[in-house]
Amino acid sequence: MTPLAAKRPLQLNDQGQLRHFLSLDGLPRALLTEILDTADSFLEVGARAVKKVPLLRGKTVCNVFFENSTRTRTTFELAAQRLSADVISLNVSTSSTSKGETLFDTLRNLEAMAADIFVVRHADSGAAHFIAEHVCPNLAIINGGDGRHAHPTQGMLDMLTIRRHKGDFENLSVAIVGDILHSRVARSNMLALKTLGCPDIRVIAPKTLLPIGLEQSYGVRVFSDANEGLKDVDVVIMLRLQRERMQGGLLPSEGEFYRLFGLTEQRLKLAKPDALVMHPGPINRGVEIESAVADGPQSVILNQVTYGIAIRMAVLSMAMSGQNAQRQLNAEEAN
Amino acid sequence: MRTAILGARVIDPASGLDQVSDLYIDGGKLVATGQAPTGFVADQTLDAQDLIAAPGLVDLSVALREPGYSRKGSIATETLAAAAGGVTSLCCPPFTKPVLDTSAVAELILDRAREAGHTKVFPIGALSKGLAGEQLAELVALRDAGCVAFGNGLDNFRSSRTLRRALEYAATFDLQVIFHSQDFDLAEGGLAHEGPTASFLGLAGIPETAETVALARDLLLVEQSGVRAHFSQITSARGAELIANAQARGLPVTADVALYQLILTDEALIDFSSLYHVQPPLRSPADRDGLREAVKAGVISAIASHHQPHERDAKLAPFAATEPGISSVQLLLPLAMSLVQDGLLDLPTLLARLSSGPATALRLPAGSLRVGGAADIVLFDAQASTVAGEQWYSKGSNCPFLGHCLPGAVRYTLVDGHISYQG
């Protein structure tokens, strides 16, 4: 007797197109490449005098943020506006839930407003999955970050950044440095890199900031010595370190972390001379990264922000199109 | 009322009996096996050919949710569900509202259980007032009101010194203490077994050491205090090893495991289904295998449902925001039979872990087919199957096995000779 373990392809429609975007787990390489290609084609929209295309005209995108994040919310708003959608942004953490309303009730109410896409950010891992399973099937759910689990648009914008600067992934060494344990960005990046064929993914952190089983789940190599781990890499992705990690006994101090794992000019020299420096932001200068590196010639941190809008445009438009295709298929079957 | 059960394969692990025979019941007692007593005229006869007759199952942990949580379940619904699972005696934990730390609450539970009449109920009293782990509950008064043992659930004593005092006080009166060993600090904030699955899903982990560190401490305190101890809900292979070592050193400790821990692993969480959210958490496949071995060897002598019914809303949220627990007592026999079907245990051993094992662990007057004892009997068809959920009596539908076809089907459950469930 075994449990009902069959995994439903929640994110894809019957034709394998994107319907929701919850996680990079289980998405095929061709689909990730399609997202990157679509985002590439949207990059020029941001350079136009009139920064709009009509793909989501008449559609409503609702940003439902149960956890604050100005940067992610703004890029999703901009992405939706550039696709000509109507956009509403709700910061739910300070309203409904504090009045005792459950997430389920909140969603039902929002659903009644007839939005077409929810972009959801939530502090609990799996929240986006829960929402996708419980809202009406014609609504696309985009995960804007859930707990420690996934931040798939950030993962894809990092991939776009790498691809635009390095070409394909098949000969790259990529190091991810810092608080892997609490990072949804790291998890999404590891999955994306693995799916896209990156042969050498390294994570660099002290044991206290490393989740168990990384090697088997993601096929990465783990280093606790930053100098060893950064040797000859093509890309360095630094992660944000929350100050509360010191209080939780995970690290002795920011100073010691910086000394052992911070990306200084000196340490960056261990990587390849043309190595990219990336960071999901916001940066803690002098904790994760030296200012000279963050602002230096190898840094593509601001490019990441620009590419983030294109990735979000790609995901919003592809999910809407996958929903429409599924709706049509359902209607044909019903007839 | 006189009842004759004819032609069953009678399996009584307590006496080692396993043969086709007849059972004769009079006045709620089992009066004979094999040959009818002289002058015995049955008022009712149950044709039990092709059925197995065994002692009614004894479940050491069934949350009845009354008083205080009637939205989740009631004594009437959950004891009926238990009877449908083949259970004739069950222990209910003290986490009610108010907490089962006064005689009044124990009496209320026992009264309602008697009114319902589906199974015998043996309450577990709170070891500390309000389960707060600070002040002892009135243990002797609770015993006098019917509590058979005392526990504090997963609500730890924050101070080892206070726990030691509680154990010594209980030992003074030969009261039994039930431990749910989990170190509060090591487990704090955790949602799932600390391992690759939790890492992948970004769920905060509860390390195996949350169990083993607490278990090691508790075993040492048991040795020091001399209290009668039962360790409930062992989840790890290493935890089972610690119990085995203690037993080998001569400590009179017993242990149980939740049935679902012998079937499921943390890999079931992969889609974030809140139905698999339990505390302590589902552990690794290696732990499950270790637990199975410990059950086989008798180190863990009892399998319990650890039934926790919930209302729908309790599971309707992202994983972290849901309440832990599985509603499973109604499936106790067929779910357990899957262990026989999978070749892990033979049928008599399984029945021992579900009847005589738990009864002996808490010294309950149950778990055997002793002539002269209460006629608490389950009659089941090992060849038939049960579709989980087809008939559902528990108020909690938080059961991941619903819809599964499980081996074995309970046909009759008899409590004190009365048919309390007929399938």
PDB file of C-alpha atoms in Angstrom, chain B residues 157 163 299 304-305 336:
ATOM      1  CA  PHE B 157       8.635  20.345  30.672  1.00  0.00           C
ATOM      2  CA  LEU B 163      10.168  16.692  35.095  1.00  0.00           C
ATOM      3  CA  VAL B 299      11.021  -3.540  20.905  1.00  0.00           C
ATOM      4  CA  ALA B 304      -1.454   3.058  17.742  1.00  0.00           C
ATOM      5  CA  SER B 305      -3.498   5.169  15.371  1.00  0.00           C
ATOM      6  CA  ALA B 336      -2.390  -2.359   9.639  1.00  0.00           C
TER       7      ALA B 336
END
